[in-house]
PDB file of C-alpha atoms in Angstrom:
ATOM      1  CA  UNK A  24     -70.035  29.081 -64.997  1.00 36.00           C
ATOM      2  CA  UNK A  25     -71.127  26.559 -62.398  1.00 36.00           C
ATOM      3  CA  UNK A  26     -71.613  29.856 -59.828  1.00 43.00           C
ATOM      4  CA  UNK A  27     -73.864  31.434 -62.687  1.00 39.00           C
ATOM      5  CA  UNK A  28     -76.086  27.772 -62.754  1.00 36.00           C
ATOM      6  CA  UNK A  29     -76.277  28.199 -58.865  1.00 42.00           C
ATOM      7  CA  UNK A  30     -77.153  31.574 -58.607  1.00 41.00           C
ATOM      8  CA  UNK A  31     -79.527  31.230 -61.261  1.00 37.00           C
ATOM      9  CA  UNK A  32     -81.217  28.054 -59.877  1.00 38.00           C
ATOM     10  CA  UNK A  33     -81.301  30.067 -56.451  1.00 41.00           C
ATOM     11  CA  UNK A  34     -83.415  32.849 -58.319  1.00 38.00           C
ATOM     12  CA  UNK A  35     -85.627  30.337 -59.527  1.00 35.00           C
ATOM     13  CA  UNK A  36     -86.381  28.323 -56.437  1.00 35.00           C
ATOM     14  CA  UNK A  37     -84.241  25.488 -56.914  1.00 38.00           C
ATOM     15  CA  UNK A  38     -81.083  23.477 -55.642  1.00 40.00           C
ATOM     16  CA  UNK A  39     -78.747  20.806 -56.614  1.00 40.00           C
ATOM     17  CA  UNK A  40     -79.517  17.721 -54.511  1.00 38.00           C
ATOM     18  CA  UNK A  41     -76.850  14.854 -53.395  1.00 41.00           C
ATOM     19  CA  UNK A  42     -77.138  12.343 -56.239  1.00 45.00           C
ATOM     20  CA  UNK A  43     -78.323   9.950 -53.680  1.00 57.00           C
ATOM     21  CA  UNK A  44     -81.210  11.943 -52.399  1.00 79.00           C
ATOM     22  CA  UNK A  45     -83.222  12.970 -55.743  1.00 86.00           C
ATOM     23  CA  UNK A  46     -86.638  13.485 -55.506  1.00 90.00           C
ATOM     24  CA  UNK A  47     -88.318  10.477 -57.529  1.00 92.00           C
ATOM     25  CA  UNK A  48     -91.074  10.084 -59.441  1.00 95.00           C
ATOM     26  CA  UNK A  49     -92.474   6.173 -59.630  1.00 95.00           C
ATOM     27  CA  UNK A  50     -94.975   5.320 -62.153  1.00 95.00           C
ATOM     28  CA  UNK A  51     -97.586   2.110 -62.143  1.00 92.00           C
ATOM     29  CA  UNK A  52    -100.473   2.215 -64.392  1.00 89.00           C
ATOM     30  CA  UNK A  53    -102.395   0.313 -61.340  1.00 88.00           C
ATOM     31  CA  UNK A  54    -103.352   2.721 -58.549  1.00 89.00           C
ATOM     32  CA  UNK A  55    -102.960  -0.239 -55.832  1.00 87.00           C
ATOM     33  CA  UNK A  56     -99.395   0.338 -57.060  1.00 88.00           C
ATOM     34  CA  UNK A  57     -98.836  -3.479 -56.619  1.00 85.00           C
ATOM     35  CA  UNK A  58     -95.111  -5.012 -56.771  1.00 87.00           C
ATOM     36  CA  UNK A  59     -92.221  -2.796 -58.711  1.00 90.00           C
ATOM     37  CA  UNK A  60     -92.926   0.256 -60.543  1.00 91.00           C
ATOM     38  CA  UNK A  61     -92.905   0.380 -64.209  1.00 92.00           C
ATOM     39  CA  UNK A  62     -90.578   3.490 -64.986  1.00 93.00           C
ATOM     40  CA  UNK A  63     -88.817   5.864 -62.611  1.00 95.00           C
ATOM     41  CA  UNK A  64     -88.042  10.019 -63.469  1.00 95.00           C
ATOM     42  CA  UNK A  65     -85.342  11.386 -60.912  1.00 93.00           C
ATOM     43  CA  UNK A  66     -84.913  14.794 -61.050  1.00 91.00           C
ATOM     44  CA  UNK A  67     -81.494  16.816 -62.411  1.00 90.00           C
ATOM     45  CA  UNK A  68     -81.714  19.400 -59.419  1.00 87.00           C
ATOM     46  CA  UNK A  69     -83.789  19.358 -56.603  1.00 86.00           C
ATOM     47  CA  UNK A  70     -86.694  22.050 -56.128  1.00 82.00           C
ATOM     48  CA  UNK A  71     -85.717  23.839 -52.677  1.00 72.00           C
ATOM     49  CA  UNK A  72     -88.941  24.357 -51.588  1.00 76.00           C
ATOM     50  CA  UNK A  73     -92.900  23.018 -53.041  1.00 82.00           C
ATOM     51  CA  UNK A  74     -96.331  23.704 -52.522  1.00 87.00           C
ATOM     52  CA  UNK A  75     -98.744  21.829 -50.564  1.00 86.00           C
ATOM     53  CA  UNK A  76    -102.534  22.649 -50.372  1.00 87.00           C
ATOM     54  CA  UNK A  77    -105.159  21.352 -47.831  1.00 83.00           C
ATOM     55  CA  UNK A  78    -109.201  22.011 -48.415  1.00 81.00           C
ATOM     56  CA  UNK A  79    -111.732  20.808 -45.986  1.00 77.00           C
ATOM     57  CA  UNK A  80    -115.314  21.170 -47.002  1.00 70.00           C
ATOM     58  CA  UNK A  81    -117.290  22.431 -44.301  1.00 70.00           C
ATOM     59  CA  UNK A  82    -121.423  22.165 -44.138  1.00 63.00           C
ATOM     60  CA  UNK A  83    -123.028  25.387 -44.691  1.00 60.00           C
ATOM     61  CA  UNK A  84    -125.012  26.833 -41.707  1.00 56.00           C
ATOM     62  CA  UNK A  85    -127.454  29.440 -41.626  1.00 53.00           C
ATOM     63  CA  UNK A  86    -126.820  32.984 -40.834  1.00 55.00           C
ATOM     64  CA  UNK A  87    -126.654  33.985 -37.669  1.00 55.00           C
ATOM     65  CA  UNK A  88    -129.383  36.160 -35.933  1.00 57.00           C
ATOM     66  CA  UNK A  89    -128.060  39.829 -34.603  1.00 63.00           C
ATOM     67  CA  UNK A  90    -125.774  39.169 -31.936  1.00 59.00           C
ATOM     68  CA  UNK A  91    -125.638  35.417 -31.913  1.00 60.00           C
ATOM     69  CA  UNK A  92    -121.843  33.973 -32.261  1.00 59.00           C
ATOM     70  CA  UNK A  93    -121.848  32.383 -35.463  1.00 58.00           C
ATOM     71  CA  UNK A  94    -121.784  28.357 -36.024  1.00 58.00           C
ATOM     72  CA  UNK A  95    -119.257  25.979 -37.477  1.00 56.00           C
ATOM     73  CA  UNK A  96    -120.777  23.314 -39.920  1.00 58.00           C
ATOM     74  CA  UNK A  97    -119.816  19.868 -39.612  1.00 61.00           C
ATOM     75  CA  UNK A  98    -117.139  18.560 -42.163  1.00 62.00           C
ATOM     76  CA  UNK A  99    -118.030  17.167 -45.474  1.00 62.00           C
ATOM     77  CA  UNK A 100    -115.160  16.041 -46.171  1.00 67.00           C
ATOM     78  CA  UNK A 101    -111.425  16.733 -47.841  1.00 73.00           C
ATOM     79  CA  UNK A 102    -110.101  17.324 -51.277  1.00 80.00           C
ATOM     80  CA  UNK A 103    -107.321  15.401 -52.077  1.00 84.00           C
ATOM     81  CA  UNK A 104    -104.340  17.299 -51.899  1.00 86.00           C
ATOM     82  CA  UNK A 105    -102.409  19.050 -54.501  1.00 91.00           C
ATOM     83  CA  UNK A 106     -98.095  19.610 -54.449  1.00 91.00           C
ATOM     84  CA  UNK A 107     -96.895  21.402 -57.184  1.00 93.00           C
ATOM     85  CA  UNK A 108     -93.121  21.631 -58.001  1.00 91.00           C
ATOM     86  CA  UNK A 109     -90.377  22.615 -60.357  1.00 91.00           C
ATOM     87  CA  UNK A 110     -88.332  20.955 -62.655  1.00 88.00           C
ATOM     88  CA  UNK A 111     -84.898  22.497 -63.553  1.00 90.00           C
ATOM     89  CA  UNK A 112     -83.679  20.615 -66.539  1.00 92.00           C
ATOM     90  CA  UNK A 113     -79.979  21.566 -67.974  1.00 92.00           C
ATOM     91  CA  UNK A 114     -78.166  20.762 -70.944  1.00 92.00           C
ATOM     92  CA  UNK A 115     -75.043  23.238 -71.014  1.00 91.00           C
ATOM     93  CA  UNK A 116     -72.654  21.683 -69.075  1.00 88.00           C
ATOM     94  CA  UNK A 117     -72.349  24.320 -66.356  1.00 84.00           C
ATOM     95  CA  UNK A 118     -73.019  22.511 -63.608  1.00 74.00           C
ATOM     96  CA  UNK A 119     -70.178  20.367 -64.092  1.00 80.00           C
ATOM     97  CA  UNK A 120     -73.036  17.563 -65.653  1.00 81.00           C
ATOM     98  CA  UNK A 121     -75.497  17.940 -68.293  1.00 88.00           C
ATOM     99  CA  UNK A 122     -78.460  15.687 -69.254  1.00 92.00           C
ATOM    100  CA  UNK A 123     -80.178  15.786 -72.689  1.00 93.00           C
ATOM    101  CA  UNK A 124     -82.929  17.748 -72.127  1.00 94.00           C
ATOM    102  CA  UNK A 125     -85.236  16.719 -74.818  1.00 94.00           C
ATOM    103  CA  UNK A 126     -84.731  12.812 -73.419  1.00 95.00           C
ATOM    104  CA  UNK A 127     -85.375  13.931 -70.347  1.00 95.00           C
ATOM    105  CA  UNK A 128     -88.774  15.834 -71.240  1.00 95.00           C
ATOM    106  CA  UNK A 129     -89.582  12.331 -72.878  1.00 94.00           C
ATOM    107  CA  UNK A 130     -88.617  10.455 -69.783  1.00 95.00           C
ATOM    108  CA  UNK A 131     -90.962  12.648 -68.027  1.00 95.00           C
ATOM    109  CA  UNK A 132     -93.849  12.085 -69.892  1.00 94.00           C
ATOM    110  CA  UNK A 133     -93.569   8.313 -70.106  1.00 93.00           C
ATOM    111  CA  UNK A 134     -93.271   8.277 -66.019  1.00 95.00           C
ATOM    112  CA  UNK A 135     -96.079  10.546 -65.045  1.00 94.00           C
ATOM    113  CA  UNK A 136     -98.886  11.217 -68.855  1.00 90.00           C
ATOM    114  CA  UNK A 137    -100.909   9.226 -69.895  1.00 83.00           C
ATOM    115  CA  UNK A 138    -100.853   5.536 -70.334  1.00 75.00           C
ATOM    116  CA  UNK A 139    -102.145   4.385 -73.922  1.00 74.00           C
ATOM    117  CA  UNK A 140    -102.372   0.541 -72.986  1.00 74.00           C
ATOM    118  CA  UNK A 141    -104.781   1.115 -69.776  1.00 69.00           C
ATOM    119  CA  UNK A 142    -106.172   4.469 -71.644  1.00 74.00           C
ATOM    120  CA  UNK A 143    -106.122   6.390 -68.356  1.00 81.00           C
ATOM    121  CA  UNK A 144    -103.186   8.389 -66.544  1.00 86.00           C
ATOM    122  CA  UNK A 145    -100.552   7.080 -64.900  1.00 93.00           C
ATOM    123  CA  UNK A 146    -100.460   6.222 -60.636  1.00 94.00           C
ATOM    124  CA  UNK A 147     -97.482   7.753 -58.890  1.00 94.00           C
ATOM    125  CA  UNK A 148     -95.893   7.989 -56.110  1.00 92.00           C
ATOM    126  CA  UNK A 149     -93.569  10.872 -55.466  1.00 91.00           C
ATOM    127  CA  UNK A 150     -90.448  10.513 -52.440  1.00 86.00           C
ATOM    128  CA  UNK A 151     -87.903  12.842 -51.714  1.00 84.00           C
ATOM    129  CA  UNK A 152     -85.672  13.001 -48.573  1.00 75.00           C
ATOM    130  CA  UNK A 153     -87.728  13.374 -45.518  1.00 72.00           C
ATOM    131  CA  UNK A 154     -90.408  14.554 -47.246  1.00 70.00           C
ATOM    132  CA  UNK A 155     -93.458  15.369 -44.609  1.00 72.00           C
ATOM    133  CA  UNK A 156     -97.015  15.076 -45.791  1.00 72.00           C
ATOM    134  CA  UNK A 157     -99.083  14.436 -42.713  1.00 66.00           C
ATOM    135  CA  UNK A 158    -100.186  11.110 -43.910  1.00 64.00           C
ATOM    136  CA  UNK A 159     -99.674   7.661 -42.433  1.00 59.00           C
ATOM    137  CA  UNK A 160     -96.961   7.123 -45.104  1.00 61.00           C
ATOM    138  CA  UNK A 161     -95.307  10.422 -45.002  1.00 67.00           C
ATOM    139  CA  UNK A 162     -92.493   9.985 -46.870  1.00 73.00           C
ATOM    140  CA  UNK A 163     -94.496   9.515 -50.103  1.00 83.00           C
ATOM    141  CA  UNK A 164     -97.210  10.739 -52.208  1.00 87.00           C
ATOM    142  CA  UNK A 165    -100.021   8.784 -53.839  1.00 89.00           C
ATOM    143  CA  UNK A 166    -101.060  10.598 -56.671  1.00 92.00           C
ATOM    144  CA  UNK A 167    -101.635  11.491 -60.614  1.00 94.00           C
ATOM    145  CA  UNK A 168    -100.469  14.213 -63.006  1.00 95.00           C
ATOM    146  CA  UNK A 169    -102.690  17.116 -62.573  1.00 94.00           C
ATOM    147  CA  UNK A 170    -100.943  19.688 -64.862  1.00 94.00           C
ATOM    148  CA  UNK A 171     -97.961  20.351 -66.603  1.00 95.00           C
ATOM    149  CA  UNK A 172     -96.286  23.592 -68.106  1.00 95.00           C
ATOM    150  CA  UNK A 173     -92.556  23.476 -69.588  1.00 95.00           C
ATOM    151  CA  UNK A 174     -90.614  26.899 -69.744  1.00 95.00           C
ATOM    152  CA  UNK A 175     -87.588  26.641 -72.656  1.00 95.00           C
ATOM    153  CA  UNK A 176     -85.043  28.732 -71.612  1.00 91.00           C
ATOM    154  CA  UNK A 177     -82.218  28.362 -73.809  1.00 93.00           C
ATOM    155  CA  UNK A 178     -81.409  27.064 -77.609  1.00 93.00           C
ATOM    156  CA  UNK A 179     -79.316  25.779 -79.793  1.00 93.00           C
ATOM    157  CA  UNK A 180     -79.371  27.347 -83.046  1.00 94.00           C
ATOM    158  CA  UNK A 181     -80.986  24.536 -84.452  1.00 93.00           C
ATOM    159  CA  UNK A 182     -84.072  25.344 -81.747  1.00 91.00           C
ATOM    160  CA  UNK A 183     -82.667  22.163 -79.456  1.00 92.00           C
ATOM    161  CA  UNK A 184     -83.286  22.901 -75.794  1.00 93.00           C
ATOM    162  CA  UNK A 185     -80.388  23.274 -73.660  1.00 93.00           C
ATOM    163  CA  UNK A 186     -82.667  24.522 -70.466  1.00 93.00           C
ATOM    164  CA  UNK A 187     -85.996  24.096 -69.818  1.00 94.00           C
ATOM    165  CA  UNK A 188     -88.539  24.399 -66.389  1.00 93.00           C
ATOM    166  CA  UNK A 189     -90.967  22.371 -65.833  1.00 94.00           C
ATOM    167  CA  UNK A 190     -93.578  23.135 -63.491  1.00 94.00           C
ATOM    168  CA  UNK A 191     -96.310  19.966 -62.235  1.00 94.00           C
ATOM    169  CA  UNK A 192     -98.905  19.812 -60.001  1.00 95.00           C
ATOM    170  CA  UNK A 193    -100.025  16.446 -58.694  1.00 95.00           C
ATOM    171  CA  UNK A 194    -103.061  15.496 -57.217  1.00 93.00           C
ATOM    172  CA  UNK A 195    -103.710  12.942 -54.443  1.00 90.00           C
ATOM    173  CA  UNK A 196    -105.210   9.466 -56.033  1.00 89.00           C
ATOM    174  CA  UNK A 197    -104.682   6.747 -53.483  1.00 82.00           C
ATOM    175  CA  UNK A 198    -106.537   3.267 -53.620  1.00 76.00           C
ATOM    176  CA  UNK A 199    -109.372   2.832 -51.509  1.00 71.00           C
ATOM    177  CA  UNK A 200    -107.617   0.815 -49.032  1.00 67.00           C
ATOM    178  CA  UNK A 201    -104.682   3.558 -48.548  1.00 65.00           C
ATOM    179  CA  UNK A 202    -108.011   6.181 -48.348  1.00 64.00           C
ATOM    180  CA  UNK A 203    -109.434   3.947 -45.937  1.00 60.00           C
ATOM    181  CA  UNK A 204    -106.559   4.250 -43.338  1.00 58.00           C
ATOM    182  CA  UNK A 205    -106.125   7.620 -43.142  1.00 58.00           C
ATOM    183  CA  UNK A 206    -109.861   8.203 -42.320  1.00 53.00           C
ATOM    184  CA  UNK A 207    -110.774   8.094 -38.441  1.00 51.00           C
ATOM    185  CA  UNK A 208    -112.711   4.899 -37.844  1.00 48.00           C
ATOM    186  CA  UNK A 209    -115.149   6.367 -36.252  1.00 47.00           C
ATOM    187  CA  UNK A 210    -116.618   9.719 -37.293  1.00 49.00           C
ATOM    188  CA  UNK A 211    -120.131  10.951 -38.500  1.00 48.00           C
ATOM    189  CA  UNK A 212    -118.587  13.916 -40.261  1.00 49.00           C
ATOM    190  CA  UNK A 213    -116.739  12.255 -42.563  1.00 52.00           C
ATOM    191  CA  UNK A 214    -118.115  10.532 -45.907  1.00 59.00           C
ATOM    192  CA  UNK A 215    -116.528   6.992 -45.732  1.00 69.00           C
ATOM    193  CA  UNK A 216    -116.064   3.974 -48.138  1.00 73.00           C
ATOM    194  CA  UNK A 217    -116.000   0.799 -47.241  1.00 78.00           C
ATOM    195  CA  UNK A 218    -115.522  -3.074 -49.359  1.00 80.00           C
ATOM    196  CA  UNK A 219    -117.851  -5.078 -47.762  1.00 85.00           C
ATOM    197  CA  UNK A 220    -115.777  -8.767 -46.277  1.00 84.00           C
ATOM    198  CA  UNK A 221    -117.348 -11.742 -46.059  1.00 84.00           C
ATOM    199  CA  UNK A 222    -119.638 -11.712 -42.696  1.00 86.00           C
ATOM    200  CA  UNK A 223    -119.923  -8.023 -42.929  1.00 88.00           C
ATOM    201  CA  UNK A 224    -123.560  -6.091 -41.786  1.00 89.00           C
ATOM    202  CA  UNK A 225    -124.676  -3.353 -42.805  1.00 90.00           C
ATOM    203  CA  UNK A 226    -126.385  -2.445 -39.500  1.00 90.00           C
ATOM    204  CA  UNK A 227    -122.085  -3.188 -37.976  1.00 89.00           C
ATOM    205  CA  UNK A 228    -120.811  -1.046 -40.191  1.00 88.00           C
ATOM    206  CA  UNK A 229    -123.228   1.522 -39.491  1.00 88.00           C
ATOM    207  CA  UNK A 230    -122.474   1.667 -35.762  1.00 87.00           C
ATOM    208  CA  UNK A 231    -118.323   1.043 -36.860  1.00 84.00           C
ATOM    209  CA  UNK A 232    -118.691   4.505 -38.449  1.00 80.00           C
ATOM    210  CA  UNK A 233    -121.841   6.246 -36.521  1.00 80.00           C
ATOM    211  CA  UNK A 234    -121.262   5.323 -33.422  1.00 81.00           C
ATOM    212  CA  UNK A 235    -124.874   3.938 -33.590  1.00 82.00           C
ATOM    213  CA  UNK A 236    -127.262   1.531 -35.664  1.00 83.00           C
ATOM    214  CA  UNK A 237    -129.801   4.224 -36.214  1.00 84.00           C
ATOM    215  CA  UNK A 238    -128.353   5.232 -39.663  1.00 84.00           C
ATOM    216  CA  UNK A 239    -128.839   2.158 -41.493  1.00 87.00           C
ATOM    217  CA  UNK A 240    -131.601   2.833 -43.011  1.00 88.00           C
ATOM    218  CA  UNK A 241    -130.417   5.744 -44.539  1.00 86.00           C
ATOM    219  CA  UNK A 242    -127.085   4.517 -45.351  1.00 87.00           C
ATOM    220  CA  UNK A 243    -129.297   1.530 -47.622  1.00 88.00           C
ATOM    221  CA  UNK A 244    -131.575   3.997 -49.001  1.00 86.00           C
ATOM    222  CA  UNK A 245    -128.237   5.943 -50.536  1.00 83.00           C
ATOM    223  CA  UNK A 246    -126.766   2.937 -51.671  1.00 83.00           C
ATOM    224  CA  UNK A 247    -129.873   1.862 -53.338  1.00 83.00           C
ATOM    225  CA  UNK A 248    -129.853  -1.234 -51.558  1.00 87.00           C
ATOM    226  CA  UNK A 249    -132.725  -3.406 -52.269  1.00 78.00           C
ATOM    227  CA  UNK A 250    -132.404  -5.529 -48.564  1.00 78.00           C
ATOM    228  CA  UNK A 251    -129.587  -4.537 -46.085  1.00 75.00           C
ATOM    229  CA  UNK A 252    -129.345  -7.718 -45.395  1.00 78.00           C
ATOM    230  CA  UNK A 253    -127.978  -9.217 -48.821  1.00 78.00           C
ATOM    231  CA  UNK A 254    -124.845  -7.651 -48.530  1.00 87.00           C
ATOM    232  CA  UNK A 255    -121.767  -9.376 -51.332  1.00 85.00           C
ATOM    233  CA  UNK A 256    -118.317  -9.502 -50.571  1.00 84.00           C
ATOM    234  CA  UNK A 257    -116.473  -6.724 -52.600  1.00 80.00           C
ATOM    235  CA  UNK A 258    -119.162  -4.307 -52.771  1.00 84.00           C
ATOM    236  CA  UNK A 259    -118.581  -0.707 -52.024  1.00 81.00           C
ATOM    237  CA  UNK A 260    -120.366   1.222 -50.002  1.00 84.00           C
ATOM    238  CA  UNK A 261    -120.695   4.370 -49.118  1.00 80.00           C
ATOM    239  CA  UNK A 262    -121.362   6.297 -45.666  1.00 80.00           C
ATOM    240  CA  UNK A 263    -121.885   9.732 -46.012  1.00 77.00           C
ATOM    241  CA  UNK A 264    -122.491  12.713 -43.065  1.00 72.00           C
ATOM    242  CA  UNK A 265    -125.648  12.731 -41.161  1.00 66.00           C
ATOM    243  CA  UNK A 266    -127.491  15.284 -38.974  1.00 56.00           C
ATOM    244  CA  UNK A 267    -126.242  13.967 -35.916  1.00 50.00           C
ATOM    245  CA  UNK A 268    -130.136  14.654 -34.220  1.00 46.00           C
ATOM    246  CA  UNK A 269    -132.012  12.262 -36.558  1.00 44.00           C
ATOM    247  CA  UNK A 270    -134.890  10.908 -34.970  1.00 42.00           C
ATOM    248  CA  UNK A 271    -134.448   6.937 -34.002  1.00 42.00           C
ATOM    249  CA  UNK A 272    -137.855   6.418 -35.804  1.00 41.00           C
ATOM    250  CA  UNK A 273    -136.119   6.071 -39.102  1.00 44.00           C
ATOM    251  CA  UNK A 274    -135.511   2.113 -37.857  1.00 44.00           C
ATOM    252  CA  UNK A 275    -139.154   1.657 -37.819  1.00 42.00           C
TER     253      UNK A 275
END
């Protein structure tokens, strides 16, 4: 029977992990994820493979004339990024362990839905293994429940499940200062937040991120500032892409 579990988690995508190296799912219903987590779901078997996707917003450009090689906008920008996985959940006994399936569907949802006290979704923050994610921590994901869809599989007579899938996406949602340090420091292509510190300018800041002070004009006018110069400590603002020609004139 426990060859029939394996080959049948094989066809579905899906292996038995060490005990010691379940994927986790942590749960804080803070997204600066501050001090322990609340609640913790560890998976029965390990998916053997997941899903990562990238999107980078690029500016349009116009079309190109007859014969002209075509143009390459500058970047917006990046949506956070989605991983979507598999959760094999069995209570037969043929893997040599069970688990109670329906506690474990509960479990679930308390780690990673939604969070009646705050009235918002929970913050996670998914590890597994050596888990890769081309981020500066890249044994871990940041993120929220994005969707969730549970295949039963197998019943008792009384309808109790004995196996059930459950497939999840999550979604990147890191706090502003985790955001902050994966963006490069300098870069006009990028749209960039920043919590103003005491002693902050805004005309700094602009050439921190520009490269140049000529932008803080603009960067005021789309933060409806009412004087660049009254900044407050703990403000956010935001610096979004510029045409990297604009005239110098906009400082006078």
């Amino acid at each position: 029977m426990a060859d029939i579990l394996s080959a049948v988690g094989d066809a579905l995508g899906l292996t038995k992990g060490a005990e010691g190296d379940r994927l986790l799912i942590e749960s804080w219903k803070d997204i600066k994820r501050s001090g322990k987590s609340e609640n913790t779901f560890a998976a029965f078997i390990n998916p053997d493979e997941f899903t990562i996707n990238y999107n980078v917003h690029v500016e349009s450009t116009s079309a190109s004339a007859p014969g002209e090689q075509s143009r390459f906008g500058s970047i917006l920008g990046t949506d956070p990024m989605d991983i979507s996985l598999k959760f094999y959940l069995d209570g037969t006994g043929s893997s040599g362990k069970s688990c109670d399936v329906s506690e474990q569907i509960q479990k679930f949802y308390e780690v990673v839905g939604y969070h009646e006290e705050k009235h918002s979704t929970r913050f996670l923050r998914i590890f597994w293994g050596n888990l890769t994610l081309l981020r500066s921590n890249q044994y871990a994901l940041d993120c929220v429940l994005k969707n969730a869809s549970l295949q039963y599989k197998l019943f008792k007579p009384n309808g109790t499940p004995l196996r059930v899938i459950i497939t999840a996406t999550f979604t990147e949602a890191m706090s502003i200062e985790l955001a902050e340090s994966e963006l490069p420091k300098s870069s006009p292509d990028l749209t960039h937040i920043r919590i103003v510190k005491e002693g902050d300018t805004l005309p700094a800041l602009v050439n921190e991120i520009y490269g140049d002070f000529k932008y803080y004009l603009e960067v005021a006018k789309v933060n409806t500032l009412g004087s660049f110069l009254n900044l407050q400590p703990g403000q956010k603002l935001f610096f979004p892409p510029f045409d990297k020609n604009i005239s110098k004139n906009n400082n006078g």
